[in-house]
XYZ file of C-alpha atoms in Angstrom:
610
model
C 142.404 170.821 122.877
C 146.427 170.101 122.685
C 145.864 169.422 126.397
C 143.185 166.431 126.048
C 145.258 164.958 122.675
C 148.794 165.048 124.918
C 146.570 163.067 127.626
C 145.415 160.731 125.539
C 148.535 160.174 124.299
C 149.852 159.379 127.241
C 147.222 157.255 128.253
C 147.801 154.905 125.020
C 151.278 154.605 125.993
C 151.170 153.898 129.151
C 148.360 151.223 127.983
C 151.171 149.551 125.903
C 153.995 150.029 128.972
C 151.390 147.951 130.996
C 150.720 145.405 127.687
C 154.265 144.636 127.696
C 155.446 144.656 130.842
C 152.333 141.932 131.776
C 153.908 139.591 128.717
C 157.199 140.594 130.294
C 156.302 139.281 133.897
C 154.292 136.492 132.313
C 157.178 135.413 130.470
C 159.656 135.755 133.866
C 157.094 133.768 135.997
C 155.762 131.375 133.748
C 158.341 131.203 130.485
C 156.614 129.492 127.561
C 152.825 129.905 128.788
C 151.413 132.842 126.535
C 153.241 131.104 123.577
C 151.821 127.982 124.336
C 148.072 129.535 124.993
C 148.583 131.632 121.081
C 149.548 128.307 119.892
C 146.720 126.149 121.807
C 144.374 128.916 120.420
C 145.498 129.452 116.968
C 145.182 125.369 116.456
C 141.975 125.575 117.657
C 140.176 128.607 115.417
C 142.316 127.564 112.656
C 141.057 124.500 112.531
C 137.231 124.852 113.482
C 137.184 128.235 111.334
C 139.355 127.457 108.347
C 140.143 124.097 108.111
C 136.860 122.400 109.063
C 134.054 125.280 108.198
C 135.779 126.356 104.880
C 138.490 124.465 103.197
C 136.801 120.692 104.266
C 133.482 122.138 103.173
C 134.727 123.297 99.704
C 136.436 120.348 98.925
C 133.808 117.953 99.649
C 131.206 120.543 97.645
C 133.809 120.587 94.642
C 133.890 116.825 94.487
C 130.407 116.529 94.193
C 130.127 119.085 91.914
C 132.460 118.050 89.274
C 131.704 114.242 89.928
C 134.631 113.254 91.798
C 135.190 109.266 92.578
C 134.393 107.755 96.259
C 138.070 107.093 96.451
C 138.677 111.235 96.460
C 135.870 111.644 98.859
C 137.930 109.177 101.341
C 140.883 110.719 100.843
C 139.232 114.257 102.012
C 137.637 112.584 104.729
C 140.538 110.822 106.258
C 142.890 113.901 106.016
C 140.379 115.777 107.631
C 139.877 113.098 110.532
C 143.762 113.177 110.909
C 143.596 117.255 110.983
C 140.960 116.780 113.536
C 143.286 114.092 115.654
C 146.498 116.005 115.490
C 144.706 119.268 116.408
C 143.150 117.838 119.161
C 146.609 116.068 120.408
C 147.787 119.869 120.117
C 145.084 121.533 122.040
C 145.711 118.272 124.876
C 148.756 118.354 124.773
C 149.372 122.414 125.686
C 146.362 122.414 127.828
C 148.458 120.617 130.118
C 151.579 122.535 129.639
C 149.211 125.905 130.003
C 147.991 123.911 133.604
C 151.373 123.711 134.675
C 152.388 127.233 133.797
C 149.576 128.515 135.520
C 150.917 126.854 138.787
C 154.244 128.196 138.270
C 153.095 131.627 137.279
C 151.105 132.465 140.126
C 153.919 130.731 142.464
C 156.699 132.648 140.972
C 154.619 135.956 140.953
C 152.989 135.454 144.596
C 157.604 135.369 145.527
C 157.996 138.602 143.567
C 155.510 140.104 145.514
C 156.217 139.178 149.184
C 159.965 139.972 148.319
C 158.806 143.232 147.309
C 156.335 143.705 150.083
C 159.225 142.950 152.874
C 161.438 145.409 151.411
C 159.644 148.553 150.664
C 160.112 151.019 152.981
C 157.637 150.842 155.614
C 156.490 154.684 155.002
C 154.653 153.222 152.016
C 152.023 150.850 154.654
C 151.486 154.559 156.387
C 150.338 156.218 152.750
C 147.067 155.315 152.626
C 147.445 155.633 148.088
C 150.652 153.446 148.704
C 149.038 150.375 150.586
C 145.772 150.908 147.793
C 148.431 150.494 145.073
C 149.820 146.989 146.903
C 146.133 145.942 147.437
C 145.563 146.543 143.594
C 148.776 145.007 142.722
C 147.776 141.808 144.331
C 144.461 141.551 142.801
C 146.393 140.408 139.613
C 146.724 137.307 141.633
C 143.063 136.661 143.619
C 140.713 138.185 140.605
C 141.895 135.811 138.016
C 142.983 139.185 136.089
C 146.375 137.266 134.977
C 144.437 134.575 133.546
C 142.307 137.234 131.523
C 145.150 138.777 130.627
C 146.974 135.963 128.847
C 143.307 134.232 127.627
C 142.912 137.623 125.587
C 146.055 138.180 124.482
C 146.199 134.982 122.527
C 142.742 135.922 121.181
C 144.397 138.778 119.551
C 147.214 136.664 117.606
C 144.938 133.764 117.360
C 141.936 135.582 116.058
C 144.367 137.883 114.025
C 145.864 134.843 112.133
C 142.609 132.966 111.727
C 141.273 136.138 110.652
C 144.420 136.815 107.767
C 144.004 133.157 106.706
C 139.980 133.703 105.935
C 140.510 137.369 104.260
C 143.329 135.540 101.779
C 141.020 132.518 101.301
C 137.808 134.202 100.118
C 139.947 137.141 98.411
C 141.441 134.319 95.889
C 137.537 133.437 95.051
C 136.342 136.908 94.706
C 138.563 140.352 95.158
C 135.609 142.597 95.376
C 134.771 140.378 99.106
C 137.691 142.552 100.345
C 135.678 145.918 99.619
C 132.942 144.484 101.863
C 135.470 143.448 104.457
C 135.902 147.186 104.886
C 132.269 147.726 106.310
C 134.070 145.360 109.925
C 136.599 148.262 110.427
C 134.143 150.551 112.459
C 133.821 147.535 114.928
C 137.528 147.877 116.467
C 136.977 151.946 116.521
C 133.595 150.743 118.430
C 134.781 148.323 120.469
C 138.150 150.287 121.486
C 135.579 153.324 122.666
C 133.286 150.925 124.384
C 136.875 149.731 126.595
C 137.747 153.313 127.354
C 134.397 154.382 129.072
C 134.396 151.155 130.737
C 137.754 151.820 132.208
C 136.282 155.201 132.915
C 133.207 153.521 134.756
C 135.720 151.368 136.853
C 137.987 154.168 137.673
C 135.099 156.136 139.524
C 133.159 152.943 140.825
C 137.019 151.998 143.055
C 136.384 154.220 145.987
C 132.857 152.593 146.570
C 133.779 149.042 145.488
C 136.629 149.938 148.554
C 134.192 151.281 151.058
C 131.892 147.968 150.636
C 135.119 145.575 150.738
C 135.581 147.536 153.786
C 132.443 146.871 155.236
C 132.045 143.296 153.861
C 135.790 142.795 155.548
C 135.222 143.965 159.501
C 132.331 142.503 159.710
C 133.751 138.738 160.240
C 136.449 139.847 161.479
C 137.411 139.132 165.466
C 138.878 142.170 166.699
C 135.608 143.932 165.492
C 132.953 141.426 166.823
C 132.356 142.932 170.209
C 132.154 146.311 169.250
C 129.934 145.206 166.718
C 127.100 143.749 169.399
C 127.750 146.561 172.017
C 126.794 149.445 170.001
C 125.128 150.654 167.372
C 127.944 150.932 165.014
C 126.390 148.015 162.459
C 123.723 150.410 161.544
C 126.341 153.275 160.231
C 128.537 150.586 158.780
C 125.633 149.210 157.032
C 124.465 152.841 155.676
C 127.881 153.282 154.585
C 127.172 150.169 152.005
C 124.033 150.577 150.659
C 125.505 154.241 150.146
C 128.691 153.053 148.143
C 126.047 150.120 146.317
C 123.739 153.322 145.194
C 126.511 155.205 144.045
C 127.846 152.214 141.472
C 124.413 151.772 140.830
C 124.392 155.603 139.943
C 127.820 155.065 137.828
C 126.439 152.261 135.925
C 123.856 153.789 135.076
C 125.579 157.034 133.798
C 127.961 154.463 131.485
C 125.229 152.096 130.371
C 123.331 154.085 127.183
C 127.150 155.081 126.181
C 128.235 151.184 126.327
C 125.333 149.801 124.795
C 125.433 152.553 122.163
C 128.552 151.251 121.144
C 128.032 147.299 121.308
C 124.985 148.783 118.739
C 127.412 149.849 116.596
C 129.512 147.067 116.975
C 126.920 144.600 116.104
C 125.583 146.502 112.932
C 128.851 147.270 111.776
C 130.506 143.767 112.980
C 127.453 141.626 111.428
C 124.498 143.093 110.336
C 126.114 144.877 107.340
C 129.224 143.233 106.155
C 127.418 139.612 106.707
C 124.188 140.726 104.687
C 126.322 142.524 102.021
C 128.334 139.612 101.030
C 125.576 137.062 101.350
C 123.669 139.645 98.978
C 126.455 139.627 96.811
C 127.137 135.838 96.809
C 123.593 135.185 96.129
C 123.499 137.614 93.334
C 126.561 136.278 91.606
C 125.458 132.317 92.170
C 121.232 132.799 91.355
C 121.004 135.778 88.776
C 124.572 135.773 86.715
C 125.558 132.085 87.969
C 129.068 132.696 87.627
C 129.738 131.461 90.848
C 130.514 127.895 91.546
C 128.820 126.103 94.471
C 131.275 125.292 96.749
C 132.835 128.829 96.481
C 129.346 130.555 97.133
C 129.151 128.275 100.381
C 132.527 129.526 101.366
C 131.909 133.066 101.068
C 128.775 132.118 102.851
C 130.338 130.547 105.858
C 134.006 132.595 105.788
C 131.586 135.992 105.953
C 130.346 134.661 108.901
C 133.040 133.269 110.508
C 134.962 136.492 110.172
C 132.580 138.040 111.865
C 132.810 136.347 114.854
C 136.729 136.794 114.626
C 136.596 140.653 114.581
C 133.504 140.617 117.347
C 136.710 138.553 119.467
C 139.409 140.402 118.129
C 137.145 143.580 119.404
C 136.164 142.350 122.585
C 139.724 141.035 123.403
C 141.075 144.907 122.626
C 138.804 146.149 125.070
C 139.440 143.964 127.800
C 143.027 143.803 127.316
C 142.925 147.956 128.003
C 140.983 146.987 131.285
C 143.362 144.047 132.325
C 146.400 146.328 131.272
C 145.622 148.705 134.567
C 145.877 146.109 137.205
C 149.060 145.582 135.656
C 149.804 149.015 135.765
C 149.168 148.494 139.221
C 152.190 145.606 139.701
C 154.105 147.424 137.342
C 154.390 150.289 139.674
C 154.323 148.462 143.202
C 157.150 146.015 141.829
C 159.258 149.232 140.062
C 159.426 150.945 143.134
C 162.131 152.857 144.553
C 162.817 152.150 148.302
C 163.737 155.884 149.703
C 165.942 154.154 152.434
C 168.823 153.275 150.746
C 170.908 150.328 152.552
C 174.784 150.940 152.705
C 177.764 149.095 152.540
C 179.483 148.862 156.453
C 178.847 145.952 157.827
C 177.833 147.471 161.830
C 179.920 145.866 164.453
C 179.781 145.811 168.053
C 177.486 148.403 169.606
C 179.567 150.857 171.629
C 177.265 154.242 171.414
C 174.726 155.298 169.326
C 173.927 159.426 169.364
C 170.956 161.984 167.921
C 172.516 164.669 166.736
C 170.251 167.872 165.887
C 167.813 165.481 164.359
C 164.232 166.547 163.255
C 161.424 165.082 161.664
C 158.191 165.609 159.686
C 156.130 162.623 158.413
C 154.947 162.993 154.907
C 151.963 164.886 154.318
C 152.010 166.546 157.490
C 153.319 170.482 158.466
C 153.878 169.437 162.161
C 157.406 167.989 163.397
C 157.309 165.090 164.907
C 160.907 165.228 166.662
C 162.621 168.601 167.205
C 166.417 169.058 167.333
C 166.476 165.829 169.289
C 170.326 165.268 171.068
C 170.259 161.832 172.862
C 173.543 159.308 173.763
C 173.157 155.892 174.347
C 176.418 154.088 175.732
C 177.199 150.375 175.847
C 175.833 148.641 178.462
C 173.238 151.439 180.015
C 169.472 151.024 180.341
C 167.996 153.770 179.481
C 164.087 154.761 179.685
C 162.137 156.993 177.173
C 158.865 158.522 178.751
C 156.569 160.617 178.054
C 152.677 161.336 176.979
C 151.458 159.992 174.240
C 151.942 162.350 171.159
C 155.288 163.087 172.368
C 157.588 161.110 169.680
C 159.058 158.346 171.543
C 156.962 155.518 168.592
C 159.041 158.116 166.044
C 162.398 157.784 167.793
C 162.068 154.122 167.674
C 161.175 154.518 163.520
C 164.457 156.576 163.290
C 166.830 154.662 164.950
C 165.876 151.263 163.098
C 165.579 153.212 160.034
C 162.252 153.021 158.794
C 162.598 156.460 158.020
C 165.348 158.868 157.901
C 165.317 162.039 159.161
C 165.268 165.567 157.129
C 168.003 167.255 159.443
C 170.481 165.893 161.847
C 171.973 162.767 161.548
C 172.038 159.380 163.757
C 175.164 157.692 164.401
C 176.225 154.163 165.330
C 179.463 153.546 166.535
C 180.306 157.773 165.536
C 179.362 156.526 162.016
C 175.923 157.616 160.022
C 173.343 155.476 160.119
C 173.099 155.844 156.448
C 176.513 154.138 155.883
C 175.441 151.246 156.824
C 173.952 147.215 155.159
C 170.793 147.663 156.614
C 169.989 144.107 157.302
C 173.891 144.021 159.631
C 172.673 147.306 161.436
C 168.841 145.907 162.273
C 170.650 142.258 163.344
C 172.240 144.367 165.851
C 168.950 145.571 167.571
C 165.934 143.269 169.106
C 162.659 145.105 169.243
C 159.491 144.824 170.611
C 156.664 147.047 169.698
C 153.769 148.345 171.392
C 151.706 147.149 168.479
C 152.917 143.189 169.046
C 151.438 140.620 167.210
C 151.332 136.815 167.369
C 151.185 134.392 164.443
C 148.938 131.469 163.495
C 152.023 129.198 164.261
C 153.465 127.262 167.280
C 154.962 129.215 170.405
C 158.386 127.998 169.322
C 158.158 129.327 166.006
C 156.611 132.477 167.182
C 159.235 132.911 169.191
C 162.332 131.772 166.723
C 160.340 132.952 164.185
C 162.012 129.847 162.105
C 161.004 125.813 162.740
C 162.936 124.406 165.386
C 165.025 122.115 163.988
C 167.946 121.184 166.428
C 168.095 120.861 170.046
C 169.764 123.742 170.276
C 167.370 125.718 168.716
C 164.865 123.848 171.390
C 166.795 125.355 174.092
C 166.804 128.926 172.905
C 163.017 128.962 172.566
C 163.343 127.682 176.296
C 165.398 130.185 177.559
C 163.602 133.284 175.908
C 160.455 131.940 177.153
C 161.711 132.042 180.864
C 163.309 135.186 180.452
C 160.652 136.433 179.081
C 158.003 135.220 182.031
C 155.810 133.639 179.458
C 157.109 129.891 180.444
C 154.757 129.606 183.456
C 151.921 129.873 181.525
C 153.313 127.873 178.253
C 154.067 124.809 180.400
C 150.577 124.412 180.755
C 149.266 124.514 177.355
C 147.794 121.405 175.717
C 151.679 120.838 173.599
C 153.759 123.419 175.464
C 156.038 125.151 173.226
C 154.509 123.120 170.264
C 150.722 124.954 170.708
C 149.664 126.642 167.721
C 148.500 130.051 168.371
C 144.977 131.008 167.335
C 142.277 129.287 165.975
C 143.394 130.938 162.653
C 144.251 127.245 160.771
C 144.420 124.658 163.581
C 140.738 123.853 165.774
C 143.390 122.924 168.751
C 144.693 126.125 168.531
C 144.860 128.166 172.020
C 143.876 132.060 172.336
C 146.432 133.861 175.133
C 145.273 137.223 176.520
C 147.141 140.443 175.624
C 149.344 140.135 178.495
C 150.633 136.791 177.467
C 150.851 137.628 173.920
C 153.013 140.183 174.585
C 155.390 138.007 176.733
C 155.260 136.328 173.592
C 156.583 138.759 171.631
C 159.071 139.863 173.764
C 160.093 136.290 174.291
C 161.509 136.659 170.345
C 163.700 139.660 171.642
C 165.411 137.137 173.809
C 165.883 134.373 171.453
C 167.825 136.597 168.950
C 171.744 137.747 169.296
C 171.558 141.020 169.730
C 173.692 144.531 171.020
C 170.430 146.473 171.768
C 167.408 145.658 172.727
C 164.339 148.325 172.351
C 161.419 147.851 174.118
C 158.422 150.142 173.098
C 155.575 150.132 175.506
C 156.270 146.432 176.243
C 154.273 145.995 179.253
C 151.236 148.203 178.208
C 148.961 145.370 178.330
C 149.653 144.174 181.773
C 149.039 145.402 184.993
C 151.319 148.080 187.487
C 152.023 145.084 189.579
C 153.010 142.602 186.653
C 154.567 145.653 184.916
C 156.585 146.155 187.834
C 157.922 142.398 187.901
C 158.342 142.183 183.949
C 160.797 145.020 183.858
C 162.690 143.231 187.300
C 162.961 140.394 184.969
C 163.828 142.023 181.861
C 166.773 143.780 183.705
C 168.081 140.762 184.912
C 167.841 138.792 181.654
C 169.475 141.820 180.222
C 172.618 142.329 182.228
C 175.525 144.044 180.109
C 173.033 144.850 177.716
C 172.403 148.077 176.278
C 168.681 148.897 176.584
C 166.113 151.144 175.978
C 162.607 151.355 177.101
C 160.309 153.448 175.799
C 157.021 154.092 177.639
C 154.369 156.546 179.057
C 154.218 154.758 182.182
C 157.252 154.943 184.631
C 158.100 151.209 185.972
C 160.726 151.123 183.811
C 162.371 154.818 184.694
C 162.726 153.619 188.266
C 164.913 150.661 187.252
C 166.886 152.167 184.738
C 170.540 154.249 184.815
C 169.569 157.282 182.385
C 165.612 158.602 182.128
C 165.059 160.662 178.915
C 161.478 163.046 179.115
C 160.221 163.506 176.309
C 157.643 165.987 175.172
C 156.088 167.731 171.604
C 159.249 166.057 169.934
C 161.818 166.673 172.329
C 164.000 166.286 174.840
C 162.333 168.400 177.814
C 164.184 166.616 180.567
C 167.109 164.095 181.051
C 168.936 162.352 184.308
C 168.951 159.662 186.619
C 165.003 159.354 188.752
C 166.525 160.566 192.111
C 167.979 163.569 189.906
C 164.569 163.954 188.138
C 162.867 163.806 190.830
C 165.194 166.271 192.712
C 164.176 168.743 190.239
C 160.483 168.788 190.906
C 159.626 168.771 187.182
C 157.661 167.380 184.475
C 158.966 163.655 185.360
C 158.247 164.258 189.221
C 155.198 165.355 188.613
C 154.415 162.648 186.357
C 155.884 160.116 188.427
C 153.522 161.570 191.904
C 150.499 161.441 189.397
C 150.622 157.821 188.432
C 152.046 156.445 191.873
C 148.988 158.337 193.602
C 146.975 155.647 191.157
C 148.397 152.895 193.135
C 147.809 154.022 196.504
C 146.652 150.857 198.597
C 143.994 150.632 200.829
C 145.654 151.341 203.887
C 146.672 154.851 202.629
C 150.229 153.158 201.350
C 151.914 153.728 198.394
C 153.046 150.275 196.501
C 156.108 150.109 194.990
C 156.321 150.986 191.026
């Protein structure tokens, strides 16, 4: 029992954390725009539920009653049509500002969360509850939850002053209303219950609301679409859906008679009762003692009812503020969180060596290393080739030494000096990199490559240069605009589609265009074939003279051409040296190296060059 009150403790304050920190970050992005919603609101109800309903109403019954002149009834009238003006100029007037806000807010919050997104630490896109968090978090933004979020939360001040001004109103006619007023209480306690099982429903309808914006998601999307007509796959995709649709059917189902239950309650409690209590009442003191005056029996009337409605709101905007509070809880803890890789303060100079030292690695959540004890040198100026199978850790190396992770023992140096020492932006300037998992962007070649607009001539040339030393200028001198073709169909109908191959000239094309001390090359030619593999890494070698470089690859073009070979295997190093020395040896390497140049045998019984 002391267990289940401490958690609901904790859930009602962390339900407040989120409540303030949205006003917080509504109040950063946008300043001014839930004030000027409470006030745009409050004008509003004030005036349609006091001013107009009860206090106009009154006045004008009063004046007939007692016999008042024209000249008084005028007077009412015209104050009331100025009321009616200026609250209309108010509502105008911050419906605009609220328009602009809302421009602002979601411009200012969509920064917050790309600066946040580029510098998390990129373990967190590799935990699956991570990248669910950042998908949450952004849904703030697409599912119009922000603009629930601030609606509701001037409801509550709006409604709650609306609702103070009615209770002191009819209380001045008649204290014993207030008695009555009691019988609305049970609606919040309704209403707030109602809000927790349907943040209860939600919470166990995610995983299948996931598995069908899965679904719903590959299915138009490109890299899917052949897979999708060559096989049968549709069919399991599809039984995945109507699986996750049954099950939320299933969960609705369990919540409904518990959420309808309590809207009963709400409804007796919020207007059956208290509404036909005090009109019983009115009616009693107006018809049978007639003690009660007209115009205040039409206000008790009319303020009964429109108090009602406020608490129904002021009920309803409780219980969806609790909802709207989570995907805030959501922000709250993508935007809060603490990178594990910590940048440092030395500014990294020129390369001269980088060394493993003892270094070893385990990626979260899993019990097997992923690099073992690994010792490697790197000097200024030497190419050197990673190889080995896939599985054996080269991808991890690569992670390591541009510190998207750090390891658990050993330590990395640059220069003799930890890795850990130093500005992280100054050390990754140092490096160029391209990955085995390149990707091209829904821009022009030249901005693909400079990954900025070109804006000078200089900038022109450098685009020129990478492409050539890249290889990818023979085929960009024949697109439609050369160096100014958008990529992919994505936003522009005159956009071209390359093949993997020239994408991933490409993206090594941006190595080249950046001023860098070492360039890393992981699997760079893996989607081209032995013979254009073979005259890729001729080129890259040239383009890269004094250099240091490392290439990192399961297939051996590159260990041919390079001055130090590195073998790697479950983690480790299993075997280092130049290829004549590796192949001297008659181990793994040789026999990897006669394995894949058998492949290549020609026709005539040959063996090509690799």
């Amino acid at each position: 029992m002391r267990k289940e009150k401490t958690k609901v403790k904790k859930e009602k304050f962390e339900t407040l954390k989120n409540v303030f920190f949205a006003v917080k970050i509504l109040h950063e992005c946008a300043p001014g725009h839930v004030l000027s919603r409470i006030v745009t609101m409050f004008g509003f109800w004030f005036f349609t539920g006091f001013v107009q309903e009860i206090w106009f109403l009154k006045s004008i019954l009063e004046i007939i009653e007692n016999g008042g002149s024209f000249q008084k009834f005028i007077g009412v009238v015209v104050i009331f049509a100025l009321a009616g003006l200026f609250g209309k100029a108010l509502h105008l007037g911050f419906d605009y500002i609220i328009g602009v806000k809302f421009k602002v807010f979601y411009k200012n919050l969509n920064k917050k969360i790309f600066d946040k997104a580029v510098s998390v630490d990129m373990a967190c896109f590799e935990n699956p509850e991570f990248y669910d968090k950042y998908k949450r978090a952004t849904e703030v933004i697409t599912d119009d939850h922000y603009d629930m979020f601030a609606y509701y939360f001037a409801t509550l001040f709006a409604g709650g002053l609306t609702g103070i001004f009615i209770v002191a109103y009819v209380v001045t006619i008649d204290p014993k209303i207030l008695a009555i007023l009691l019988f609305i209480l049970p609606v919040v306690v309704a209403q707030a219950l109602k809000g927790k099982t349907e943040v209860k429903k939600d919470k166990e309808m995610t995983l299948h609301k996931r598995s069908k914006a899965y679904v719903k998601r590959i299915i138009y999307l490109k890299e899917y679409s052949k897979d999708m007509r060559t096989s049968s796959v549709f069919d399991v995709l599809h039984s995945r859906y109507r699986e996750a649709v049954e099950n939320n059917q299933a969960i609705i189902k369990k919540y409904g008679y518990k959420i309808a239950f309590f809207e009963t309650i709400a409804g007796f409690f919020g207007q059956a009762l208290p509404v036909a209590t005090a009109y019983g009442y009115a009616t009693f003191r107006y018809a049978v003692k007639r003690n009660l005056a007209l115009a205040d029996f039409s206000v008790i009337m009319t303020a009964m009812s429109n108090l009602r409605d406020v608490v129904n709101d002021l009920g309803n905007a409780l219980s969806i503020l609790k909802k709207e509070a989570l995907y805030f809880g959501n922000l709250r803890d993508f935007l809060n969180y603490k990178s594990k890789i910590v940048s440092g303060t030395k500014v990294a100079g020129e390369l001269e060596k980088i060394e493993f030292k003892n270094v070893s690695f385990t990626y979260p959540g899993e019990e097997k290393e992923s690099i073992k004890n690994l010792n490697l040198v790197f000097n200024k100026g030497e190419t050197t080739a990673i190889v080995g199978q896939n599985g054996a850790g080269k991808t991890t190396f690569v992670k390591l030494l541009l510190r998207f992770y750090d390891p658990q023992e050993g330590v990395i140096l640059y220069n003799g000096v930890d890795l850990r020492e130093y500005d992280l932006a100054s050390l990754r300037q140092r490096f160029a990199t391209v990955f085995q998992d390149y990707k091209v962007f829904a821009l022009s070649v030249a901005e693909n490559v400079l990954c900025k607009e070109v804006e000078t001539e200089k900038d022109a040339l450098t685009v020129k240069t990478a492409l050539k030393n890249s290889g990818a200028d023979s085929f960009v001198e024949k697109l439609p605009q050369k160096e100014n073709t958008v990529l992919t169909r994505e936003f522009d109908e005159t956009g071209v589609g390359l093949s993997g191959g020239e994408q991933q000239k490409i993206a090594a094309a941006r190595m080249f265009a950046k001023n860098y001390e070492l360039a890393i090359l992981d699997e760079p030619s893996s989607a081209l074939d032995p013979i254009a593999e073979y005259k890729m890494y001729e080129s890259l070698i040239e383009a890269t003279k004094e250099k240091t470089v490392i290439y990192i690859s399961h297939r051996l073009s590159s260990a041919v051409l390079s001055d130090k070979i590195y073998v790697f295997g479950d983690g480790s190093v299993q075997e280092s040296g130049t290829h004549g020395e590796l192949m001297n040896k008659n181990g793994i390497y040789a026999e990897m190296f006669t394995l894949q140049a058998s492949s290549y045998k020609n026709d005539e019984g040959g063996v090509n060059e690799i």
